[in-house]
PDB file of C-alpha atoms in Angstrom:
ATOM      1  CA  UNK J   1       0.000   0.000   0.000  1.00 45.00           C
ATOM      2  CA  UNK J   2       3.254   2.588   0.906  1.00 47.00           C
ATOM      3  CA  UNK J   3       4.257   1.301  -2.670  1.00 46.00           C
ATOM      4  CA  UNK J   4       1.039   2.623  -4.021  1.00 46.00           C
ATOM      5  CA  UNK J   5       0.855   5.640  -2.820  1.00 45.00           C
ATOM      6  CA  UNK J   6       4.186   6.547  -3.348  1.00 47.00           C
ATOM      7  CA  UNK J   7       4.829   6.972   0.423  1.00 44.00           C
ATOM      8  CA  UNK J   8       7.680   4.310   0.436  1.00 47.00           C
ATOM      9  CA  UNK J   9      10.377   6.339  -1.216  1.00 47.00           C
ATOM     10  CA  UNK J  10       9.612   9.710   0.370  1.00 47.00           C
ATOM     11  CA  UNK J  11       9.918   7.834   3.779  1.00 45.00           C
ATOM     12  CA  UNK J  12      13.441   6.371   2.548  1.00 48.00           C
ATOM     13  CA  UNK J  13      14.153   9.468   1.452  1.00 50.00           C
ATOM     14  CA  UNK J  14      13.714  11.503   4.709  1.00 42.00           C
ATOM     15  CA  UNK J  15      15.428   8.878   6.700  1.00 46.00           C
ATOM     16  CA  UNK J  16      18.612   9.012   4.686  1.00 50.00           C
ATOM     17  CA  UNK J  17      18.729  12.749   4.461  1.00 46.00           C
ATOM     18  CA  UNK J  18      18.111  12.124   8.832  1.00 44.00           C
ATOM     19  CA  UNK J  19      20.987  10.038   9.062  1.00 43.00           C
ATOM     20  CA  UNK J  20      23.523  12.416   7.095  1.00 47.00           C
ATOM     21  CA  UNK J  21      27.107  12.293   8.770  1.00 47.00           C
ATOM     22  CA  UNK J  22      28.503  15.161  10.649  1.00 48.00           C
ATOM     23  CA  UNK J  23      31.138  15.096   7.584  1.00 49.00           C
ATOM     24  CA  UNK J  24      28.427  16.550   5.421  1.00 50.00           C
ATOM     25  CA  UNK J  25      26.771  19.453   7.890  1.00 48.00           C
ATOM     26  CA  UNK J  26      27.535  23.062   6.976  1.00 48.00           C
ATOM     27  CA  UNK J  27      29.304  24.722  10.114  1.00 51.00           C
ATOM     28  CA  UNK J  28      27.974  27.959  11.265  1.00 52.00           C
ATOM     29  CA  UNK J  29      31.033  29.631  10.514  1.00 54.00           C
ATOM     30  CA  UNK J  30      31.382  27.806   7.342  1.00 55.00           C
ATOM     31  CA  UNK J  31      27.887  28.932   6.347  1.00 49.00           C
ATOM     32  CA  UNK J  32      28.748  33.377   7.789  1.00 53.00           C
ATOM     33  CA  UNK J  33      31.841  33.043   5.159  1.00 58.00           C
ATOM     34  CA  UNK J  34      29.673  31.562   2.434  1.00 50.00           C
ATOM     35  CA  UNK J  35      27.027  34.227   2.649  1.00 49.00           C
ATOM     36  CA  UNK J  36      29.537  36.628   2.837  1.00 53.00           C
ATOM     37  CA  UNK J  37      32.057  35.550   0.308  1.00 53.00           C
ATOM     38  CA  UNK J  38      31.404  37.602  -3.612  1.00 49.00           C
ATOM     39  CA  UNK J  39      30.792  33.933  -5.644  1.00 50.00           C
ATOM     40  CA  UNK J  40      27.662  33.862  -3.576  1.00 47.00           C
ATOM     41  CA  UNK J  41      26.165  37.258  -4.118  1.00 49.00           C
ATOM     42  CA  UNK J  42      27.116  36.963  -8.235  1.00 48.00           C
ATOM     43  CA  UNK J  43      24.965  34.014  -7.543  1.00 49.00           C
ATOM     44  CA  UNK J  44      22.177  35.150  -5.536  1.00 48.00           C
ATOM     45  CA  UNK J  45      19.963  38.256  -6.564  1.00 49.00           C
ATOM     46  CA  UNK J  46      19.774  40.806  -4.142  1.00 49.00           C
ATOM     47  CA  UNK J  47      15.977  42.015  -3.224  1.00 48.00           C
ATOM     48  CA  UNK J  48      15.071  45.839  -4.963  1.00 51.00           C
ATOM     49  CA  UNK J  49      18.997  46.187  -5.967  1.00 57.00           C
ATOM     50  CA  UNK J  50      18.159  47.718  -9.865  1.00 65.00           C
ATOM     51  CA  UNK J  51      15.672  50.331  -7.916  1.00 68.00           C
ATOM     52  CA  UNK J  52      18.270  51.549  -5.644  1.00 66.00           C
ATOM     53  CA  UNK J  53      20.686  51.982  -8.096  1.00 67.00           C
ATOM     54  CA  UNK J  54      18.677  53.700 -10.250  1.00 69.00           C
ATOM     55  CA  UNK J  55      17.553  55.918  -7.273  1.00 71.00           C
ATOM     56  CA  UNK J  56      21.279  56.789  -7.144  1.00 70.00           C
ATOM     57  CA  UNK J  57      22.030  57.414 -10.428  1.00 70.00           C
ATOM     58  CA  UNK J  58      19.079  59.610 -10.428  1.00 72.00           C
ATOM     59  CA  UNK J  59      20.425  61.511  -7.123  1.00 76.00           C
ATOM     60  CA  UNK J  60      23.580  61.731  -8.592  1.00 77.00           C
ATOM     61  CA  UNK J  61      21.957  62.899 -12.220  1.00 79.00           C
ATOM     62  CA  UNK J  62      20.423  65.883 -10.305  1.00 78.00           C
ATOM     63  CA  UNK J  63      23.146  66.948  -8.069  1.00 80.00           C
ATOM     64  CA  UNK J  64      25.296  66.960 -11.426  1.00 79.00           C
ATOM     65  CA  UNK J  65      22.815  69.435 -12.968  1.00 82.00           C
ATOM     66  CA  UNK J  66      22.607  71.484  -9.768  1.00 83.00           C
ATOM     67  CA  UNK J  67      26.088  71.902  -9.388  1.00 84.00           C
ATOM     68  CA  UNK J  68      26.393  72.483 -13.493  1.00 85.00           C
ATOM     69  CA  UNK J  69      23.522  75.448 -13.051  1.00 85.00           C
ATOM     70  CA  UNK J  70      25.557  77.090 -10.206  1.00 85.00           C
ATOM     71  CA  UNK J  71      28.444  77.289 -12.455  1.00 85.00           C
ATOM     72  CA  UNK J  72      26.967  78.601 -15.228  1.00 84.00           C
ATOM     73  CA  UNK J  73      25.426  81.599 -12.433  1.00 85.00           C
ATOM     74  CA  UNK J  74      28.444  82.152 -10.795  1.00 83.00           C
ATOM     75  CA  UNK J  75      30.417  82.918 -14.245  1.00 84.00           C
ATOM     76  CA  UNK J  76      27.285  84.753 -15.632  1.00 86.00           C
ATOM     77  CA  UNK J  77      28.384  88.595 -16.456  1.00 86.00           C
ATOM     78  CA  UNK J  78      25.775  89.847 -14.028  1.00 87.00           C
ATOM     79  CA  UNK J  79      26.369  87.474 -11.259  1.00 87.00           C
ATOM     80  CA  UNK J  80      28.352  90.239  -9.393  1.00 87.00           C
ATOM     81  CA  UNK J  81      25.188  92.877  -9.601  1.00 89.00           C
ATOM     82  CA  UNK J  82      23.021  89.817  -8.669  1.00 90.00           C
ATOM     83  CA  UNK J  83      25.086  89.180  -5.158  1.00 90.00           C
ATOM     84  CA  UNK J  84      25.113  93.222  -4.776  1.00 90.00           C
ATOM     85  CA  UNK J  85      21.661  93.621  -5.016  1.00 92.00           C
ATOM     86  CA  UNK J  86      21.409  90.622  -2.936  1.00 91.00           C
ATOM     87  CA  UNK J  87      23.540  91.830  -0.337  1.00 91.00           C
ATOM     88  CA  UNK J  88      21.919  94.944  -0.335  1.00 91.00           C
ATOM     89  CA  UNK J  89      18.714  93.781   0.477  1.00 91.00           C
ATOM     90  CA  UNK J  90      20.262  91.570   3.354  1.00 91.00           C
ATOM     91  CA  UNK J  91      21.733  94.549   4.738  1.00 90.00           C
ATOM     92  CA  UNK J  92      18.210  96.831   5.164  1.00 88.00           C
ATOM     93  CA  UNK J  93      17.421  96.908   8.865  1.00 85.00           C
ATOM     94  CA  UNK J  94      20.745  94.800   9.899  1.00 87.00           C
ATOM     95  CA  UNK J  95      23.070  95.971  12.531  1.00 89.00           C
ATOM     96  CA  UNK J  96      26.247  97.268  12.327  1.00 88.00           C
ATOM     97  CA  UNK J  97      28.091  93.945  12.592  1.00 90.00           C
ATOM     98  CA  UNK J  98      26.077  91.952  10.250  1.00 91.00           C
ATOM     99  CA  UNK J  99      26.194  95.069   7.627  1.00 89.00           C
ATOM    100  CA  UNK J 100      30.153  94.527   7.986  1.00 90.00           C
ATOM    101  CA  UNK J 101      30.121  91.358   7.672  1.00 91.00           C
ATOM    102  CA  UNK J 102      28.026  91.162   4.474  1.00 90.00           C
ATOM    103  CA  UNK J 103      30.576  93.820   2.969  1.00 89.00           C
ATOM    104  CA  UNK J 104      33.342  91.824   4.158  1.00 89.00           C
ATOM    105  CA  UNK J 105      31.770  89.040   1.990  1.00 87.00           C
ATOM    106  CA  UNK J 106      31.633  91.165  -1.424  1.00 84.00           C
ATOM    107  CA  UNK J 107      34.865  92.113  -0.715  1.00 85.00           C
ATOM    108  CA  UNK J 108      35.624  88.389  -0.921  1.00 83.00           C
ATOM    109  CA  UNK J 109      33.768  88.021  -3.676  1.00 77.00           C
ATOM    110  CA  UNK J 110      35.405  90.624  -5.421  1.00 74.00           C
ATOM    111  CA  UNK J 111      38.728  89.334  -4.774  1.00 70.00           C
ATOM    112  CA  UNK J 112      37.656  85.894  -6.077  1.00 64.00           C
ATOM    113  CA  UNK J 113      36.239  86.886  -8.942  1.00 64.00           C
ATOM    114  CA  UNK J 114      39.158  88.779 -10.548  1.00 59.00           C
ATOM    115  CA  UNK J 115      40.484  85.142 -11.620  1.00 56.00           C
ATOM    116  CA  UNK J 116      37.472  83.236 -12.227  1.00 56.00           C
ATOM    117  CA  UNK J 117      36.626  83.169 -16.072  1.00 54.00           C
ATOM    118  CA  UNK J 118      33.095  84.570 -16.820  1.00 61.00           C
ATOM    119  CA  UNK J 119      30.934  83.524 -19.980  1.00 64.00           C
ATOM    120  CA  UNK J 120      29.908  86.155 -22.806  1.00 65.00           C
ATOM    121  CA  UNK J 121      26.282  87.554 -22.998  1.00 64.00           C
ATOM    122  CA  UNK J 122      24.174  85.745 -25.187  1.00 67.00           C
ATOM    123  CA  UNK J 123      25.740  82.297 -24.307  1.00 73.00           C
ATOM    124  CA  UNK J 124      22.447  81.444 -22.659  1.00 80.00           C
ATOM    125  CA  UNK J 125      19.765  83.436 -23.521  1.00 86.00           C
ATOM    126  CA  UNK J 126      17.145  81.837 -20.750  1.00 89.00           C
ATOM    127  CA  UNK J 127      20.048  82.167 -18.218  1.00 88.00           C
ATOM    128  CA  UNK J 128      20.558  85.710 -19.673  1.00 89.00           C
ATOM    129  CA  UNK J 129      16.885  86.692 -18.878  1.00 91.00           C
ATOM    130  CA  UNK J 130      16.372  85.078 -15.670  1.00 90.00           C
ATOM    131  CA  UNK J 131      19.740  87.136 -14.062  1.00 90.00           C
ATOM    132  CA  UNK J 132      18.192  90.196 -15.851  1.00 92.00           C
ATOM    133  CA  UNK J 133      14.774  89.862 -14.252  1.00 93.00           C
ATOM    134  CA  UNK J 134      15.995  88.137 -11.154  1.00 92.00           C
ATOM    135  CA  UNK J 135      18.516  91.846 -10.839  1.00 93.00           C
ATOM    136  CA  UNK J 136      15.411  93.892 -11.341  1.00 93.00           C
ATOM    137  CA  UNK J 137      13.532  92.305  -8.584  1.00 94.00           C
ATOM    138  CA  UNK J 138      15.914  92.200  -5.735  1.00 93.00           C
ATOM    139  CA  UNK J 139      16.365  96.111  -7.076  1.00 93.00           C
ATOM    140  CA  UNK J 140      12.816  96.772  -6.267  1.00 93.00           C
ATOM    141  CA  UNK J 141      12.366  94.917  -3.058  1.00 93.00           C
ATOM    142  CA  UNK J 142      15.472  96.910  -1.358  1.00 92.00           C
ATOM    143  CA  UNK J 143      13.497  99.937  -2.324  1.00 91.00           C
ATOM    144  CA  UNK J 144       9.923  98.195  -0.563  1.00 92.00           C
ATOM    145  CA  UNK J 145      12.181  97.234   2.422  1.00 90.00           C
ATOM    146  CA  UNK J 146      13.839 100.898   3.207  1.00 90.00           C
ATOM    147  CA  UNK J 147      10.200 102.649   2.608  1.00 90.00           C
ATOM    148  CA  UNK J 148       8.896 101.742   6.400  1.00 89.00           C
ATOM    149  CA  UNK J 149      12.991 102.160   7.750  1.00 86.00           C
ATOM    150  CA  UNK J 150      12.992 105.341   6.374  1.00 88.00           C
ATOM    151  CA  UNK J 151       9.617 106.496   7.553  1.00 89.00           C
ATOM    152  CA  UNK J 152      10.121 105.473  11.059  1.00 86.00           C
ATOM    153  CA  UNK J 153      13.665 107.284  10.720  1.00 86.00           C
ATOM    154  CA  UNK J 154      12.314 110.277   9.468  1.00 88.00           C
ATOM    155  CA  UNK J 155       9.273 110.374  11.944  1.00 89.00           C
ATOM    156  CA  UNK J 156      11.433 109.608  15.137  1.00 86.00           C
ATOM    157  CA  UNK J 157      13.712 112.223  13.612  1.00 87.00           C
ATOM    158  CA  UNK J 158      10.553 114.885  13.676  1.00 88.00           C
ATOM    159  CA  UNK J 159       9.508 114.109  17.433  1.00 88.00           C
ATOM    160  CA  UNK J 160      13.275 114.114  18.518  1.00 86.00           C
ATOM    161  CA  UNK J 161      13.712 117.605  17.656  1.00 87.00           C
ATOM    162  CA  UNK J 162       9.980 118.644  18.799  1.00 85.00           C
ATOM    163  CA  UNK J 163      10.615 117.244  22.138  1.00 83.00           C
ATOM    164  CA  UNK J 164      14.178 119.388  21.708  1.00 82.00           C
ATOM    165  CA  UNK J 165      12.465 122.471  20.761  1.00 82.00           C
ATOM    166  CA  UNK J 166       9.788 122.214  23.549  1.00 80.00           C
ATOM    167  CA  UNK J 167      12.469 121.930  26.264  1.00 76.00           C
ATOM    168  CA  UNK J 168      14.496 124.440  25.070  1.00 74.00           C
ATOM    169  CA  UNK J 169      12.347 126.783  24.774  1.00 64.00           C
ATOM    170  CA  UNK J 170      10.531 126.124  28.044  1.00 56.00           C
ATOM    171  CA  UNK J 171      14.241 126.827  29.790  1.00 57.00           C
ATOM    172  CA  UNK J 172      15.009 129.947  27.451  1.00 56.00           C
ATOM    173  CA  UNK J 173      11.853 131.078  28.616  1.00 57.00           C
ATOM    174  CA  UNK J 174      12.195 130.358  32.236  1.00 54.00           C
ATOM    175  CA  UNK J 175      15.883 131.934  32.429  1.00 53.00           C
ATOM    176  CA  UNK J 176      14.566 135.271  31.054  1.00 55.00           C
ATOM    177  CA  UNK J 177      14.113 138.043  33.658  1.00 48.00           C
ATOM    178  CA  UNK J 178      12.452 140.576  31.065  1.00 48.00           C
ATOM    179  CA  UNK J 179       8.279 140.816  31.555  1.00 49.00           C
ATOM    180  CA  UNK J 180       6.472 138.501  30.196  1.00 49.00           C
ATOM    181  CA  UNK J 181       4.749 139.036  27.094  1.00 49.00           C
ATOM    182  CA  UNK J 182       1.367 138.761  26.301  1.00 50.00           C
ATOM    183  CA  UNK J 183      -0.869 136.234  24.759  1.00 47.00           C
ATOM    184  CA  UNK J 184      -0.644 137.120  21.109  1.00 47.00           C
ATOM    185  CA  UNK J 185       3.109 137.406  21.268  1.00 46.00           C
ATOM    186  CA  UNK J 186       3.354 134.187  22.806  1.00 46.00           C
ATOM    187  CA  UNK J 187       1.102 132.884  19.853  1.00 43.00           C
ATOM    188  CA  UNK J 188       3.049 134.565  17.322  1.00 47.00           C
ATOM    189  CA  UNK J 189       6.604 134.402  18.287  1.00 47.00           C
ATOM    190  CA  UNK J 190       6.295 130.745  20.268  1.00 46.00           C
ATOM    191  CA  UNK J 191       7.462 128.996  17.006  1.00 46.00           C
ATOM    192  CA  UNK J 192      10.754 132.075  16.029  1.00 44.00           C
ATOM    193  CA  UNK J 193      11.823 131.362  19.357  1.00 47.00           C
ATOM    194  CA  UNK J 194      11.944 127.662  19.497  1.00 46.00           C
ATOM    195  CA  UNK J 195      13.682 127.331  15.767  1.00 48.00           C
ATOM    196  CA  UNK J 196      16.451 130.421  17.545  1.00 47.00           C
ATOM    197  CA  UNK J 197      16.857 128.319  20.534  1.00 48.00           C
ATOM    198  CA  UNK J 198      18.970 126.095  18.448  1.00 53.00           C
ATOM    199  CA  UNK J 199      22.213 128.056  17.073  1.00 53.00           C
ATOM    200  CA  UNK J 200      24.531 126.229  14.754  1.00 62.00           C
ATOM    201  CA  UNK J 201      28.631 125.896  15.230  1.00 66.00           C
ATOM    202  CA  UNK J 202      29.170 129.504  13.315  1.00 68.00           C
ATOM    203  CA  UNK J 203      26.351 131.362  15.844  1.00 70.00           C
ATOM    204  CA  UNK J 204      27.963 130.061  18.564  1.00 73.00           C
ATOM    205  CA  UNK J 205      31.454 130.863  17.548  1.00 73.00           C
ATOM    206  CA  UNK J 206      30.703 134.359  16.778  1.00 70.00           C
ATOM    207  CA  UNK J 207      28.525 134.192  20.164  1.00 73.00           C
ATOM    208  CA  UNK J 208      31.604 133.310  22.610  1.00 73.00           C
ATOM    209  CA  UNK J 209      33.545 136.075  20.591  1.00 72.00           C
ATOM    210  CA  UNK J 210      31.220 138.388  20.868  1.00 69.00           C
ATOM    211  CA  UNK J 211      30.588 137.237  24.486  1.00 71.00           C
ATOM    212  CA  UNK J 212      34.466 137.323  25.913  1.00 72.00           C
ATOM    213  CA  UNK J 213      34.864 141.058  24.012  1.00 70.00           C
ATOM    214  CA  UNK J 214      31.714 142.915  24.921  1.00 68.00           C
ATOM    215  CA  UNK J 215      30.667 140.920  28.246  1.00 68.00           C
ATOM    216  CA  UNK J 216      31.332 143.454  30.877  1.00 69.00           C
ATOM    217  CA  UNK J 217      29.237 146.223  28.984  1.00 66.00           C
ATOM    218  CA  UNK J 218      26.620 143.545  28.612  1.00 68.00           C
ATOM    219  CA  UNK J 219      26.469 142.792  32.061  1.00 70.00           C
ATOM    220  CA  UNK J 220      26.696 146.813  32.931  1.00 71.00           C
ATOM    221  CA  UNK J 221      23.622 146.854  30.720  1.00 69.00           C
ATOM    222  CA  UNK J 222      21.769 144.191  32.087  1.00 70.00           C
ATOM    223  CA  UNK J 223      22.270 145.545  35.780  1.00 70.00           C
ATOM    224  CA  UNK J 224      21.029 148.792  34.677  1.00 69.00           C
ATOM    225  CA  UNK J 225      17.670 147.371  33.000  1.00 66.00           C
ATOM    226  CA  UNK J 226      17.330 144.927  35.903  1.00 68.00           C
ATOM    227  CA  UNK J 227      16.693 148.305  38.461  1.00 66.00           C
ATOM    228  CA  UNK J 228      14.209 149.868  36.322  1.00 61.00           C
ATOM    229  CA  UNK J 229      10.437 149.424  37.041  1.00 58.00           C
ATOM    230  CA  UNK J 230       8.844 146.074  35.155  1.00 58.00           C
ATOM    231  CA  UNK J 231       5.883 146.414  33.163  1.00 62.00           C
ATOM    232  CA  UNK J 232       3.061 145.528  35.069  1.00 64.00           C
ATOM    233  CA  UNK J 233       0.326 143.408  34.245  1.00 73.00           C
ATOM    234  CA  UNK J 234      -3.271 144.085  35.016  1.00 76.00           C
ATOM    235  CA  UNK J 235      -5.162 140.769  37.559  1.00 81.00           C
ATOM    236  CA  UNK J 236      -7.518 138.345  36.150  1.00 83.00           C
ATOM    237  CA  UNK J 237     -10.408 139.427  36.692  1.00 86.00           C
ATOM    238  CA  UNK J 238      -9.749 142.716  35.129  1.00 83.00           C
ATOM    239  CA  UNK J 239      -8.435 141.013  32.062  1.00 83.00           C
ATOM    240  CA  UNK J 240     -11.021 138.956  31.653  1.00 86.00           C
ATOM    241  CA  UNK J 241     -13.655 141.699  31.684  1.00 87.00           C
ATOM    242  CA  UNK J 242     -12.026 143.286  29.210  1.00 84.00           C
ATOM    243  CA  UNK J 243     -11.938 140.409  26.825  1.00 85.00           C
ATOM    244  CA  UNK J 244     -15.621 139.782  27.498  1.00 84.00           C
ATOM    245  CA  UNK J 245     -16.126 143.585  26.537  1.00 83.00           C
ATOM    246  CA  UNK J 246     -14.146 143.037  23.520  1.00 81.00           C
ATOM    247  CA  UNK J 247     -15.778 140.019  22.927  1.00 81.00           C
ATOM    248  CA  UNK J 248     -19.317 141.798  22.776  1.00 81.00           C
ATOM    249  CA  UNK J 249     -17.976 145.393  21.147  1.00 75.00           C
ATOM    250  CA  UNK J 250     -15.247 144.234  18.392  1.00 70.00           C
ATOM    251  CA  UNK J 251     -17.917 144.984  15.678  1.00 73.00           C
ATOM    252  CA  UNK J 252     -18.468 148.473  17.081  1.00 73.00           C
ATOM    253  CA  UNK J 253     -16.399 149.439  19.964  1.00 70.00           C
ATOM    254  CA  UNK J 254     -17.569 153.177  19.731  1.00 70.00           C
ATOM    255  CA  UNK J 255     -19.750 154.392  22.228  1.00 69.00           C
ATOM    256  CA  UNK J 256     -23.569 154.828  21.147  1.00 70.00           C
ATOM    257  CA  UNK J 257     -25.318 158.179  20.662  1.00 67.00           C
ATOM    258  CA  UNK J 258     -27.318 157.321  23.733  1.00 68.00           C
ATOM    259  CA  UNK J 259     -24.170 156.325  26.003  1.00 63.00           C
ATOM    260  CA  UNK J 260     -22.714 159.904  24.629  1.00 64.00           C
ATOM    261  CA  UNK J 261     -25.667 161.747  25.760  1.00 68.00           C
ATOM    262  CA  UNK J 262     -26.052 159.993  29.040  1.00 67.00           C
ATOM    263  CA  UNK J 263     -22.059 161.146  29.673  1.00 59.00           C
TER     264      UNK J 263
END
């Protein structure tokens, strides 16, 4: 019946292969050399080798052109007016040391490219329009970055010398010893004071000349004015009743034929 269905020879089979001699096992160092040893990887395929090779080759393909496009940039005739304009643009807003640092790197530049060789226009036309365009824009955005610098500059700038002109004037004014003057002179000569309160180099050189020749008569003169009798000013109240007078009369302050008679 093992005849018939073929199960004799399988069994004979299994028990020789079970009764192999040591002589023919595979050691496990015998078997770490064979798998690592070259004859056996011609042999034996490895799993997804052809797509990672061609993954490589196309890495490699792209860094190739990448590195080929730089080149042809860096030796392009406006490459230098591209990394100025660039630089330029880096430089809006920057401190001090970063703004000497990027010069120090254009400077570099420079140096460097004084033996590169540079291609002819016309070479490329594409690469000839991009570095054109390309130029154009980093032009334009410098001059859309320094619009809001320069208006904050220009506006701190403004309040600065307000905030000069106010406190100068307030201690001009508070160092005089002349009378005060009135309202409308304050209105009217507030502003000519304030823009006098600030004398350039020459006033003030011809100031301490004039100051160290003519200072004792100066001071004789002030002395002299100090003793005489200040201009007084009426109170308040009476100054207020005026204005209101004024107020209710500036159309006709002429007494009435009534008022005339009645006097």
């Amino acid at each position: 019946m093992d005849g018939a269905y073929g199960l004799h020879s399988t069994v004979a089979d299994y028990s020789d292969k079970a009764l192999m001699s040591p002589e023919d096992l595979i050691l496990q160092s015998e078997y770490q050399s064979l798998l690592s040893s070259e004859t056996l990887r011609l042999r034996i395929p490895i799993l997804g080798s052809e797509e990672l090779l061609s993954e490589a080759a196309s890495i490699r393909t792209e860094e190739d052109m990448s590195a080929l496009i730089k080149a042809k940039i860096a030796s392009h005739p406006c490459y230098p007016r591209l990394l100025e304009a660039y630089i330029d643009c880096q430089k809006v807003g920057a401190p001090p040391g970063i703004a000497c640092f990027l010069d120090e790197i254009r400077r570099e530049n420079d140096l460097f490219k004084q033996g590169a060789v540079s291609t002819y226009w016309g070479a490329d036309p594409e690469l000839d329009e991009f570095m054109e365009t390309y130029c154009d824009l980093l032009v334009k955005y410098k001059s859309d970055l320094e619009r809001p610098f320069d208006e904050a500059t220009t506006f701190l700038n403004k309040i600065e010398m307000q905030l000069r002109n106010l406190c100068t004037g307030a201690s001009f004014r508070s160092l005089s010893d002349e009378g005060a003057p009135s309202s409308d002179e304050e209105l009217s000569g507030g502003e000519l004071d304030m823009h006098e309160a600030q004398p350039s180099g020459e006033d003030r050189e011809l100031k301490d000349k004039l100051l160290r020749r003519f200072g004792s008569h100066i001071g004789t003169l002030k002395l002299e004015f100090s003793k005489k009798k200040k201009k007084g000013k009426l109170p308040k109240e009476a100054r207020q009743t005026l204005l209101g007078w004024w107020d209710a009369h500036y159309k006709w302050p002429y007494p009435t034929v009534c008022i005339s008679l009645s006097s």
